Short mmCIF file of C-alpha atoms in Angstrom, two decimals:
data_model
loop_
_atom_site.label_atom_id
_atom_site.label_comp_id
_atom_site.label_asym_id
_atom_site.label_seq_id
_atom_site.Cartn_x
_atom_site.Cartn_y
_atom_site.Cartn_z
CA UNK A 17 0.00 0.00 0.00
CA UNK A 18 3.05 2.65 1.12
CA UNK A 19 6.34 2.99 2.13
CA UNK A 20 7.75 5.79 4.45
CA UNK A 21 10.70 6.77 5.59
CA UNK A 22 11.24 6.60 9.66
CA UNK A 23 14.40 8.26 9.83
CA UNK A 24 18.16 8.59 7.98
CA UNK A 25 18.45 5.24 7.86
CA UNK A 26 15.15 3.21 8.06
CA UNK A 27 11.87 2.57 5.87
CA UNK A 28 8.29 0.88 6.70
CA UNK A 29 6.63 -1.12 3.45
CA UNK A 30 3.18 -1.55 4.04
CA UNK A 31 1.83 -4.23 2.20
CA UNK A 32 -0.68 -7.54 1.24
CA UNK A 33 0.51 -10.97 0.91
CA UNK A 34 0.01 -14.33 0.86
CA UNK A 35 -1.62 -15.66 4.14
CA UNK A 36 -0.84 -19.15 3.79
CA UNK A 37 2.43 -18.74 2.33
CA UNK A 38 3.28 -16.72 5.71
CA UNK A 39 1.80 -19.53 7.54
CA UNK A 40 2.93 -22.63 6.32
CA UNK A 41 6.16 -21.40 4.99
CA UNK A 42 8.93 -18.53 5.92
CA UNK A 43 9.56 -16.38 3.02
CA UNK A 44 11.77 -13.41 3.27
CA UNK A 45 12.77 -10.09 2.26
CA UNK A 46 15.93 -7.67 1.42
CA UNK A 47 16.17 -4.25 0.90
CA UNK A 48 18.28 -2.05 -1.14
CA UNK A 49 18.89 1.54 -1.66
CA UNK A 50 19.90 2.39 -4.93
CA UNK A 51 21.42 6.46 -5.49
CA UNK A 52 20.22 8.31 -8.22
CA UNK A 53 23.62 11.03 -8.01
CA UNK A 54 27.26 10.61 -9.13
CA UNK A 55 29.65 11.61 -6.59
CA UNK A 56 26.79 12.47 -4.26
CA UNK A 57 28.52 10.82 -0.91
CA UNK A 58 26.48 7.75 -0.63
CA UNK A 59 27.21 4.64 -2.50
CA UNK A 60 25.82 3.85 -5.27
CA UNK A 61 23.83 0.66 -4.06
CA UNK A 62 23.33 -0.43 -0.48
CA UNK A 63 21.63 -3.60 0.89
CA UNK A 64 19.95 -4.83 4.50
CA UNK A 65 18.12 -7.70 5.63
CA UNK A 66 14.30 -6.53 5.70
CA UNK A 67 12.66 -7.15 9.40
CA UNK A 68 9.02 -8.33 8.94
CA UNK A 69 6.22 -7.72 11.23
CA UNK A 70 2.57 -9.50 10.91
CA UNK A 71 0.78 -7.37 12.87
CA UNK A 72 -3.24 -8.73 12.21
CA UNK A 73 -2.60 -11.39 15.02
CA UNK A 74 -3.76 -14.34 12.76
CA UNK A 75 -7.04 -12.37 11.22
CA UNK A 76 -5.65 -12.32 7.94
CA UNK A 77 -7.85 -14.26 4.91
CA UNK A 78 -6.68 -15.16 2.01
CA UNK A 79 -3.95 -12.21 2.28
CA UNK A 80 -2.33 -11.46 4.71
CA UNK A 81 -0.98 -7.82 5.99
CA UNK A 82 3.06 -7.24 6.22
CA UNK A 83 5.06 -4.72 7.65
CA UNK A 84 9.04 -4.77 5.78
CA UNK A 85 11.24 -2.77 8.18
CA UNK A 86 14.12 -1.91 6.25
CA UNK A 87 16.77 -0.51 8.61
CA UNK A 88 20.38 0.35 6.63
CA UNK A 89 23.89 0.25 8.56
CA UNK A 90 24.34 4.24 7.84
CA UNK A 91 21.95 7.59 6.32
CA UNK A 92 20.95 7.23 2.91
CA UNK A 93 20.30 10.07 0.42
CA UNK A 94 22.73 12.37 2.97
CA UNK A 95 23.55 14.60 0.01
CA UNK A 96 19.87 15.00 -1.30
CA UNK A 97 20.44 13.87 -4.33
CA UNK A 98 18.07 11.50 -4.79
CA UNK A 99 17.71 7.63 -4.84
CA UNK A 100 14.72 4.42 -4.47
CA UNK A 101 14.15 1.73 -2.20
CA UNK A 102 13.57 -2.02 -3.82
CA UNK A 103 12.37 -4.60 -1.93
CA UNK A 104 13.30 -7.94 -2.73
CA UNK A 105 10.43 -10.74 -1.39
CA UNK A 106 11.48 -14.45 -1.80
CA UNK A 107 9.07 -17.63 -1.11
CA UNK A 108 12.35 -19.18 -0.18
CA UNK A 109 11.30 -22.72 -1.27
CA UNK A 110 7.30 -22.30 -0.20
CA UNK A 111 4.73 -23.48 -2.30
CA UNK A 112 7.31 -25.48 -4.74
CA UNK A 113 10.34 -26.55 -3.22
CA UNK A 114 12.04 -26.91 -5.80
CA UNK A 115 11.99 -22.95 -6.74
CA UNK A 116 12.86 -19.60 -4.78
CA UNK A 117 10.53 -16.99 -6.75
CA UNK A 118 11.80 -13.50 -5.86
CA UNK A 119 9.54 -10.38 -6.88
CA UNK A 120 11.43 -7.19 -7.20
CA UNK A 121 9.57 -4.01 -6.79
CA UNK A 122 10.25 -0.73 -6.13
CA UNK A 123 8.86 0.73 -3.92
CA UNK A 124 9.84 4.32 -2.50
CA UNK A 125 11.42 7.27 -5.10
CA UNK A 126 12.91 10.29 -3.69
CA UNK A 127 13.62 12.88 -6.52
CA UNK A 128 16.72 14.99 -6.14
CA UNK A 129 16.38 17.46 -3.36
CA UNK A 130 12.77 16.37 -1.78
CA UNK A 131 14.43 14.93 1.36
CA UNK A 132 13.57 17.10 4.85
CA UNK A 133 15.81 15.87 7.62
CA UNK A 134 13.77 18.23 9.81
CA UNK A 135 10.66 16.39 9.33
CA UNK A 136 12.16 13.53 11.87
CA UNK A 137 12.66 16.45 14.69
CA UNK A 138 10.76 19.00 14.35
CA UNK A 139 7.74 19.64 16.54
CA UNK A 140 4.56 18.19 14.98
CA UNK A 141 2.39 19.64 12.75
CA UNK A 142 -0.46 18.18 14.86
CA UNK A 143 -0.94 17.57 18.58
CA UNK A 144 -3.67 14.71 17.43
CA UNK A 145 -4.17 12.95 14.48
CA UNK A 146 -7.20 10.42 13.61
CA UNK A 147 -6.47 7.13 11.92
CA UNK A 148 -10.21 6.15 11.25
CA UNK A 149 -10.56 2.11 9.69
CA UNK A 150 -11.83 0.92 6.13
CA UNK A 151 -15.47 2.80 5.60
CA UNK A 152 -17.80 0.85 3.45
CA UNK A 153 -21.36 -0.06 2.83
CA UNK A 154 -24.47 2.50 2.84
CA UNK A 155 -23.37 4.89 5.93
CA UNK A 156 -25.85 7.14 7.69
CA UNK A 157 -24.43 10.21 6.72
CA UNK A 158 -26.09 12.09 9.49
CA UNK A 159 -24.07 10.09 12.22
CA UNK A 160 -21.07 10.78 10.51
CA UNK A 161 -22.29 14.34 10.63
CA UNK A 162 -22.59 14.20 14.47
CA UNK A 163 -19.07 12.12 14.70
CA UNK A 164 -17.23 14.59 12.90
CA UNK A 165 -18.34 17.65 14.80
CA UNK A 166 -17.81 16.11 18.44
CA UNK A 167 -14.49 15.14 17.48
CA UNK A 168 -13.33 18.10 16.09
CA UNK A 169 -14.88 20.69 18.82
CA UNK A 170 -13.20 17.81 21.39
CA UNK A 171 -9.34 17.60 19.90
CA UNK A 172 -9.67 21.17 19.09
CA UNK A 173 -7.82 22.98 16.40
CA UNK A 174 -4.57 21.37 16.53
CA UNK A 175 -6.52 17.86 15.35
CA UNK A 176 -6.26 16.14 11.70
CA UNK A 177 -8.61 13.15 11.24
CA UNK A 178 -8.01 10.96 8.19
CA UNK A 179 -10.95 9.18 7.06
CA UNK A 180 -10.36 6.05 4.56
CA UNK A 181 -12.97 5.44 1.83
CA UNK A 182 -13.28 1.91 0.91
CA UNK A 183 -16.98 2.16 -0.69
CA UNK A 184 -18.78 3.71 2.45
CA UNK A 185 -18.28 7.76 1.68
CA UNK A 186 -21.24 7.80 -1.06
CA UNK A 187 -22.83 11.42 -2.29
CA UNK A 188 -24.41 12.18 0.82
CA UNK A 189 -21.36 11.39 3.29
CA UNK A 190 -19.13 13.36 1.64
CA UNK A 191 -21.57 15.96 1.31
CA UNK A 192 -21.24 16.14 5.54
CA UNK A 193 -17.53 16.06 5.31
CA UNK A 194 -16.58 18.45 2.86
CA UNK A 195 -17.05 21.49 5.14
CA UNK A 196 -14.12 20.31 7.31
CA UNK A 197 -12.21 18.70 4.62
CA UNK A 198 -12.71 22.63 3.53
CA UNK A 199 -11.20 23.99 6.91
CA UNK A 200 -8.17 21.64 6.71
CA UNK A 201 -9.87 18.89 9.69
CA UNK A 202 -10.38 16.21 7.04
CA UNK A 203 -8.23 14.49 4.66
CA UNK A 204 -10.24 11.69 2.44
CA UNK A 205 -8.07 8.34 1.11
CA UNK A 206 -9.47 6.30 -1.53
CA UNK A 207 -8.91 3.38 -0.57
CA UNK A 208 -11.77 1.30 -2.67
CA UNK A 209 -9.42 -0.22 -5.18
CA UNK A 210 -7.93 -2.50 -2.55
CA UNK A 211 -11.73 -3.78 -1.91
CA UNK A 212 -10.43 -6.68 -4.39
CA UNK A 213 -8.00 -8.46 -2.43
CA UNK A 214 -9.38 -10.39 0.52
CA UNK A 215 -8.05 -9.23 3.37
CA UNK A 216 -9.26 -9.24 7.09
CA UNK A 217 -12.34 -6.48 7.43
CA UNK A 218 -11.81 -4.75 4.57
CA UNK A 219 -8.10 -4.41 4.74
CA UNK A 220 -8.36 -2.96 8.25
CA UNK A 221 -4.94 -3.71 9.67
CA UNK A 222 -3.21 -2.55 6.17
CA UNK A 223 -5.09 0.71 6.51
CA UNK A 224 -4.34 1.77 10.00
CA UNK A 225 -0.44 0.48 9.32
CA UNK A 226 -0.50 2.86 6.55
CA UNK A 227 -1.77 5.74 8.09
CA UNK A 228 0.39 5.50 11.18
CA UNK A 229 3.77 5.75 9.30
CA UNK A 230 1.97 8.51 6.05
CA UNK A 231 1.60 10.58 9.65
CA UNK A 232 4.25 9.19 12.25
CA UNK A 233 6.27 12.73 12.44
CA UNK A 234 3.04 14.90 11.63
CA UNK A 235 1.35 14.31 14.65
CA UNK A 236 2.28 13.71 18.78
CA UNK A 237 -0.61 11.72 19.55
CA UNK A 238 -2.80 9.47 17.11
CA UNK A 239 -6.32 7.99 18.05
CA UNK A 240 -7.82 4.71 16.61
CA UNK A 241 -11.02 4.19 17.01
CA UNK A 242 -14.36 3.95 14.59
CA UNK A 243 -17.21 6.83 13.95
CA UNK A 244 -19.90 4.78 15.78
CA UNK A 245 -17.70 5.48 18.65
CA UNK A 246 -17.54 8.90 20.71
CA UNK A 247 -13.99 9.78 23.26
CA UNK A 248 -14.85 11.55 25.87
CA UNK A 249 -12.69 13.18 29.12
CA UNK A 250 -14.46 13.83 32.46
CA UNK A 251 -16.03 17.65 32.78
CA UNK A 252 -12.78 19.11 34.76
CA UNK A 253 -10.38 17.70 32.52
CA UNK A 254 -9.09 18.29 28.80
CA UNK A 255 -7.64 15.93 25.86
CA UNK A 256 -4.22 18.00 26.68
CA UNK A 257 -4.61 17.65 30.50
CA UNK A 258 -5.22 14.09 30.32
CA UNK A 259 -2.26 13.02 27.71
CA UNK A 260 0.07 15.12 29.77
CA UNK A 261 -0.78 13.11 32.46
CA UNK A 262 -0.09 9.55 30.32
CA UNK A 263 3.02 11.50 28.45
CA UNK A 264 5.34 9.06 29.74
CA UNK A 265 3.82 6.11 28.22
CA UNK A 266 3.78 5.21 24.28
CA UNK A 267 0.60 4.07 24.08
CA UNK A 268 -2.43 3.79 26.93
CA UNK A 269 -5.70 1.92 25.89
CA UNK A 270 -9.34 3.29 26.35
CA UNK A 271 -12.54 2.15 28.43
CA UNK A 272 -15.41 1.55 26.82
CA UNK A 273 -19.01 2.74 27.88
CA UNK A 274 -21.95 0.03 25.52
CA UNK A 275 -24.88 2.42 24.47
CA UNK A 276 -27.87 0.97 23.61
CA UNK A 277 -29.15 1.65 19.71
CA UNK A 278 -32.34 0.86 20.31
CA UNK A 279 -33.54 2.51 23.45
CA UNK A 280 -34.55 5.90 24.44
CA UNK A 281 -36.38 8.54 26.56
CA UNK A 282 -40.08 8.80 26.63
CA UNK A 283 -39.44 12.50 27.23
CA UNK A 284 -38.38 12.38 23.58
CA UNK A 285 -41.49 11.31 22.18
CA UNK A 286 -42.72 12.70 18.49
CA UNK A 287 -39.28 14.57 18.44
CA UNK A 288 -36.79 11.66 18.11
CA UNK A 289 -35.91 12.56 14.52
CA UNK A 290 -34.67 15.88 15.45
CA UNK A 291 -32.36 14.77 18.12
CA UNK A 292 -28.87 13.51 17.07
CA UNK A 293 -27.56 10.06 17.90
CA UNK A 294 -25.61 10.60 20.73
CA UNK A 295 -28.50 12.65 22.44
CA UNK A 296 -31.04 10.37 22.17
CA UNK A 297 -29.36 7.09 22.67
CA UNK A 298 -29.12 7.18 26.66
CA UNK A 299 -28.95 4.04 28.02
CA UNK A 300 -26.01 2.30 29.09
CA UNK A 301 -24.70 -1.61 29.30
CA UNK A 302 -23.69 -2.53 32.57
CA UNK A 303 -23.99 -5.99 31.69
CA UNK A 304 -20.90 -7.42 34.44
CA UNK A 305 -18.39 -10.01 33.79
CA UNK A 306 -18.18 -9.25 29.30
CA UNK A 307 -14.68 -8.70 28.55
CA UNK A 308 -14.94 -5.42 26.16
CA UNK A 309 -13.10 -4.05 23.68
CA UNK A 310 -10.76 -1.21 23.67
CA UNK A 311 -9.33 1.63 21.82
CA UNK A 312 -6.01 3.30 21.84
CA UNK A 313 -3.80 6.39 21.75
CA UNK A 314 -0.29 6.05 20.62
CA UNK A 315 2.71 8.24 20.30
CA UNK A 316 3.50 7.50 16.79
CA UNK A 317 6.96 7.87 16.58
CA UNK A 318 7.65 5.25 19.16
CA UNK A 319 5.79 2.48 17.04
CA UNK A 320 7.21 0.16 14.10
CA UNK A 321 3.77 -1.36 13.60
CA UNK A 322 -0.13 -1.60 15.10
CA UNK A 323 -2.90 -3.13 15.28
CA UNK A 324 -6.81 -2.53 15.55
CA UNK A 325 -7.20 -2.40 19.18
CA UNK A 326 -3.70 -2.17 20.16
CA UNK A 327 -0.13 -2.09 19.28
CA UNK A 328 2.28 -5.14 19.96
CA UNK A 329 5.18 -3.69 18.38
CA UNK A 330 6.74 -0.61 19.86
CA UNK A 331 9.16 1.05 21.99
CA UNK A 332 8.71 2.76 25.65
CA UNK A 333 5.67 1.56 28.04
CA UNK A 334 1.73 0.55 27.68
CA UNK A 335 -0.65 1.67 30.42
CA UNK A 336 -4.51 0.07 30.28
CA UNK A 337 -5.16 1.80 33.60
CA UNK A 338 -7.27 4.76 32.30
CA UNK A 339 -10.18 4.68 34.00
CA UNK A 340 -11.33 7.90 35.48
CA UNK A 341 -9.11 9.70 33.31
CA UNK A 342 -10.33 8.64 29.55
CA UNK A 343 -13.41 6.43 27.99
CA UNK A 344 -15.38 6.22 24.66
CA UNK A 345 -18.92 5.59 24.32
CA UNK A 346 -20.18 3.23 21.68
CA UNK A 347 -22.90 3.40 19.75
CA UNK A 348 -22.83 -0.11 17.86
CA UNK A 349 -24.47 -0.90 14.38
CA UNK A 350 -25.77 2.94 14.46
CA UNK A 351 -23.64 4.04 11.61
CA UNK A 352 -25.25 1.76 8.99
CA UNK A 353 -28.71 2.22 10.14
CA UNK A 354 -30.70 4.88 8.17
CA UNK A 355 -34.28 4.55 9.81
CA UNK A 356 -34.95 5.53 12.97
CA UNK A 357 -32.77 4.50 15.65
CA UNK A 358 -35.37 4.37 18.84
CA UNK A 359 -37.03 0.88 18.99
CA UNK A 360 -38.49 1.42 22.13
CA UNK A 361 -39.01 4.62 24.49
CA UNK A 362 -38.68 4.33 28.38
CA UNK A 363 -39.59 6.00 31.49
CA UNK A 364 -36.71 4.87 33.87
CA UNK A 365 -33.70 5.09 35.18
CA UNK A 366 -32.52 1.52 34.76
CA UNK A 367 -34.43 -1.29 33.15
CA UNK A 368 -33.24 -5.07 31.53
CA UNK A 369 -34.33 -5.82 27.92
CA UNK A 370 -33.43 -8.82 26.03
CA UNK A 371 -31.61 -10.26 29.32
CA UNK A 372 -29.43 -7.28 29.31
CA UNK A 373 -29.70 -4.56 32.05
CA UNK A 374 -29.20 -0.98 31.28
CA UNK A 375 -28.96 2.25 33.43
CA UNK A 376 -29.83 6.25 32.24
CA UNK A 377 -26.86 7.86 31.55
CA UNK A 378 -26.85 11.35 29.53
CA UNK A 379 -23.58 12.36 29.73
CA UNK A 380 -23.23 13.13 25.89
CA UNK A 381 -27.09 14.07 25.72
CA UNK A 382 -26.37 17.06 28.17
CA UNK A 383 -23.35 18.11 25.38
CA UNK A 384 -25.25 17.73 22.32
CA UNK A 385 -26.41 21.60 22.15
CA UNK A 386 -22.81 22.56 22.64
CA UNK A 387 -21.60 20.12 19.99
CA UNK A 388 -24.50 21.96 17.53
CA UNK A 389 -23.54 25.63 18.44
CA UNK A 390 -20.00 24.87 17.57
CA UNK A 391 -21.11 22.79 14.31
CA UNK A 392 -22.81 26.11 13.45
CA UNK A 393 -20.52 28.47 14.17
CA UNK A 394 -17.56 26.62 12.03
CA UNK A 395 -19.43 25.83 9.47
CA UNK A 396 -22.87 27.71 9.10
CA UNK A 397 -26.11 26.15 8.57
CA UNK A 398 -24.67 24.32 5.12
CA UNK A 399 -25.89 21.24 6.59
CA UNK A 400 -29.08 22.08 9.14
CA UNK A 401 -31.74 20.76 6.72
CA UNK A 402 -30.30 17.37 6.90
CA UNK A 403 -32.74 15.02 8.36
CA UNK A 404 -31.95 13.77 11.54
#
């Protein structure tokens, strides 16, 4: 899919291959730089054993995702003059023993004098960055409406959120995203070509390895989670207070709060269309003993690889002890479904339906006018006729 420079001397290739090759056999890779510049400093040709990392913990399908770290003795392209990585992948006798098939490809070009040594040192462009998973199928355009404005009024203005398009942003979704992609919040990858190969979940662990080395040295902290799901920091806190406080760690993992998408308030009754997602939906799983999933922050420039709910390959310390501090609420399955969201409208406090028990809780329904004045003032009333 990429490959990225992580310093002088190292590269990430992010790429698809053969699952069961990787399983049943061990095939390999090697790397070489090849200068483009006579005289330039470098050699002319350099080569390294490539490191690989399989980072979808066994999820893969038919292909499988692959992470070549290509790490070189010395700095290459010193003079800026210009040079391309090839990456050699062998089966090394799998499938046919009898053979060692070796594709060459090339896969990084740096024209003469593009190189920025600062990039790897420099302060961030971004304090947060958004790596947001494979989008596809018919989306509900208005919840990605309501995503992108929480998020954006809750990271602030030093926030980037890259959103990857493989079949989900139709007409209408865009429609709710080009204001921000307008303001700079929003950049949109096309990503619906690699829909062919079958890969785990749409390619989900390719994408996210992508994204985190296109944006390891544009960004200090980078978020992965999915737009059915809402972070959220208690009321005397901040996003900046609370990462300050986990600074020392490379990565910390996230609490999860189950929302209901089928319950909501009586109160709400005949006006449930107008109200947003978040607002409406205001009951809570506290179903006890369900191991949940979580979602993670990492500081990018201490990773080599990652996964979908956490990273296994990185440098410095992981903390999961974030509760109190840090927690997302999810609203599950409600960013596919286009009719109305409210099954069922109730007059308590706590109640159990379908064997599970839930409890009232409207912490992001008591936000949700603050969320729309904000939407509103950044990007007018382009979008207020959308039905909710």
């Amino acid at each position: 899919m990429g490959a990225y420079r992580g310093g002088l001397n190292t590269f990430a290739i992010i790429g698809l291959a053969s699952k069961p090759l990787h399983v049943y056999a061990k095939p390999t890779y090697e790397c070489e730089w090849v200068s483009s510049g006579a005289g330039d400093g470098d050699k002319s040709s350099v080569k390294t054993v490539g490191y690989k990392i399989l980072p979808d913990w066994g999820y893969g399908r038919v292909y499988t995702v692959v992470i070549v770290n290509c790490t070189f003795p010395e700095p290459l392209n010193a003079e800026n003059s210009g040079g391309k990585l090839v990456l050699y992948a062998s089966t090394s006798g799998g499938g046919d023993a009898s053979f060692n098939v070796t594709d060459r490809m090339e896969v990084l070009t740096e024209a003469p004098g593009t190189l920025d040594v600062s990039l790897f040192t420099s302060k961030p462009k971004y304090e947060y960055l958004y790596c947001g998973s494979s989008l596809y199928g018919n989306l509900n355009p208005q919840r990605v409406r309501e995503w992108i404005a929480y998020h954006v009024k809750f990271f602030g203005p030093s926030s980037h959120f890259v959103i990857h398009d493989a079949g989900g942003v139709h007409e209408q979704v865009l429609e709710v995203l080009k204001p921000w992609m307008e303001l700079g919040y929003v950049t949109l990858q096309d990503i619906r070509d690699q829909e062919r190969f079958d890969g785990y979940y749409h390619n989900q662990f390719m994408v996210v390895n992508d994204c985190l080395h296109r944006y390891k040295f544009m960004a200090k902290w980078m978020f992965f989670f999915d737009v059915d799901e809402y972070i959220y920091v208690p009321p005397k806190s901040t996003i900046k207070t609370v990462l300050d406080s986990l600074s020392e760690y490379s990565q910390f993992t996230i609490e999860q709060m189950p929302m209901s998408s089928k319950l909501c308030l009586s109160a709400d009754y005949g006006k449930t269309y107008r109200k947003w997602g978040f607002e409406k939906l205001v009951y809570k799983d506290v179903k006890k003993g369900i191991r949940r999933d979580r979602k993670y922050a990492v500081q990018p420039r201490s990773l080599f690889a990652t996964g979908v709910h956490m990273s296994q390959n990185l440098a410095g310390k992981t903390t999961h002890k974030t509760e109190g501090k840090i927690k997302y609420f999810h609203y599950h399955g409600t960013i596919a479904e286009k009719r109305e969201s409210c099954k069922m409208l109730i007059n308590s406090t706590e109640l159990t339906y379908d064997k599970t028990p839930y409890v009232l809780d409207t912490t992001m329904r008591d936000i949700a006018g603050v969320i729309k004045k904000f939407e509103l003032k950044m990007i007018g009333d382009r979008l207020q006729k959308k039905r909710q």
